[in-house]
Amino acid sequence: MERFENFVGGVTLLYRCIQKIKNMETAELGLRGRHVMCLYQLQKHPEGLTSAQLAALCGEDKAAISRTVAELRSRGLADKPDGYRAPVRLTEAGRGLAADVRRLAQGAVERGGAGLTNHERAAFYHALDVIGGNLTRLCGEEAAR
């Protein structure tokens, strides 16, 4: 049971801290935490992403992404032509803000990983990928039962 408690406690702590950091760091930019991943992913994909693609990459449901995209559009940060499968793209102002978000995210990742060697960091991300894959399969298997 101790391993379970350590795992769940550690993951929960990381998640809470990430949410708090996203909100703290982006408040000065006039953003909320849920805008962060949208801006980040749209910056990585200058050709644009459909709302469905954005939802999958951000790990959010489509309704939440639709609301977020609408907010970004109303602020002049993103553009989306009419149509269900039309790609969402950042405007010039959105690209500038996304660059600020990326800079803040990079700083947070560097501070969070302070004290780790490159080998320890690589092992951590490898373990995280393996555990994530295992739990994703477990969720899929459990959902089918």
PDB file of N, CA and C in Angstrom, residues 70-79 90-94:
ATOM      1  N   ALA A  70     -13.057  30.258 -28.354  1.00  0.00           N
ATOM      2  CA  ALA A  70     -13.925  31.437 -28.477  1.00  0.00           C
ATOM      3  C   ALA A  70     -13.358  32.618 -27.680  1.00  0.00           C
ATOM      4  N   GLU A  71     -12.833  32.340 -26.495  1.00  0.00           N
ATOM      5  CA  GLU A  71     -12.219  33.406 -25.687  1.00  0.00           C
ATOM      6  C   GLU A  71     -10.974  33.957 -26.364  1.00  0.00           C
ATOM      7  N   LEU A  72     -10.141  33.072 -26.896  1.00  0.00           N
ATOM      8  CA  LEU A  72      -8.931  33.515 -27.581  1.00  0.00           C
ATOM      9  C   LEU A  72      -9.290  34.346 -28.816  1.00  0.00           C
ATOM     10  N   ARG A  73     -10.323  33.941 -29.523  1.00  0.00           N
ATOM     11  CA  ARG A  73     -10.771  34.706 -30.699  1.00  0.00           C
ATOM     12  C   ARG A  73     -11.296  36.075 -30.290  1.00  0.00           C
ATOM     13  N   SER A  74     -12.069  36.117 -29.225  1.00  0.00           N
ATOM     14  CA  SER A  74     -12.650  37.404 -28.810  1.00  0.00           C
ATOM     15  C   SER A  74     -11.566  38.387 -28.363  1.00  0.00           C
ATOM     16  N   ARG A  75     -10.441  37.865 -27.936  1.00  0.00           N
ATOM     17  CA  ARG A  75      -9.318  38.713 -27.511  1.00  0.00           C
ATOM     18  C   ARG A  75      -8.353  39.004 -28.656  1.00  0.00           C
ATOM     19  N   GLY A  76      -8.671  38.492 -29.840  1.00  0.00           N
ATOM     20  CA  GLY A  76      -7.813  38.747 -30.996  1.00  0.00           C
ATOM     21  C   GLY A  76      -6.538  37.937 -31.003  1.00  0.00           C
ATOM     22  N   LEU A  77      -6.514  36.828 -30.272  1.00  0.00           N
ATOM     23  CA  LEU A  77      -5.312  35.998 -30.175  1.00  0.00           C
ATOM     24  C   LEU A  77      -5.328  34.817 -31.135  1.00  0.00           C
ATOM     25  N   ALA A  78      -6.515  34.426 -31.581  1.00  0.00           N
ATOM     26  CA  ALA A  78      -6.656  33.291 -32.490  1.00  0.00           C
ATOM     27  C   ALA A  78      -7.709  33.625 -33.532  1.00  0.00           C
ATOM     28  N   ASP A  79      -7.608  32.924 -34.647  1.00  0.00           N
ATOM     29  CA  ASP A  79      -8.560  33.103 -35.731  1.00  0.00           C
ATOM     30  C   ASP A  79      -9.014  31.722 -36.172  1.00  0.00           C
ATOM     31  N   LEU A  90      -3.094  31.000 -34.592  1.00  0.00           N
ATOM     32  CA  LEU A  90      -2.792  32.170 -33.786  1.00  0.00           C
ATOM     33  C   LEU A  90      -2.659  33.397 -34.677  1.00  0.00           C
ATOM     34  N   THR A  91      -3.118  34.520 -34.180  1.00  0.00           N
ATOM     35  CA  THR A  91      -2.879  35.794 -34.841  1.00  0.00           C
ATOM     36  C   THR A  91      -1.477  36.261 -34.469  1.00  0.00           C
ATOM     37  N   GLU A  92      -1.048  37.377 -35.009  1.00  0.00           N
ATOM     38  CA  GLU A  92       0.261  37.914 -34.645  1.00  0.00           C
ATOM     39  C   GLU A  92       0.339  38.177 -33.138  1.00  0.00           C
ATOM     40  N   ALA A  93      -0.731  38.765 -32.585  1.00  0.00           N
ATOM     41  CA  ALA A  93      -0.767  39.009 -31.136  1.00  0.00           C
ATOM     42  C   ALA A  93      -0.738  37.691 -30.366  1.00  0.00           C
ATOM     43  N   GLY A  94      -1.425  36.690 -30.874  1.00  0.00           N
ATOM     44  CA  GLY A  94      -1.439  35.379 -30.235  1.00  0.00           C
ATOM     45  C   GLY A  94      -0.074  34.717 -30.262  1.00  0.00           C
TER      46      GLY A  94
END
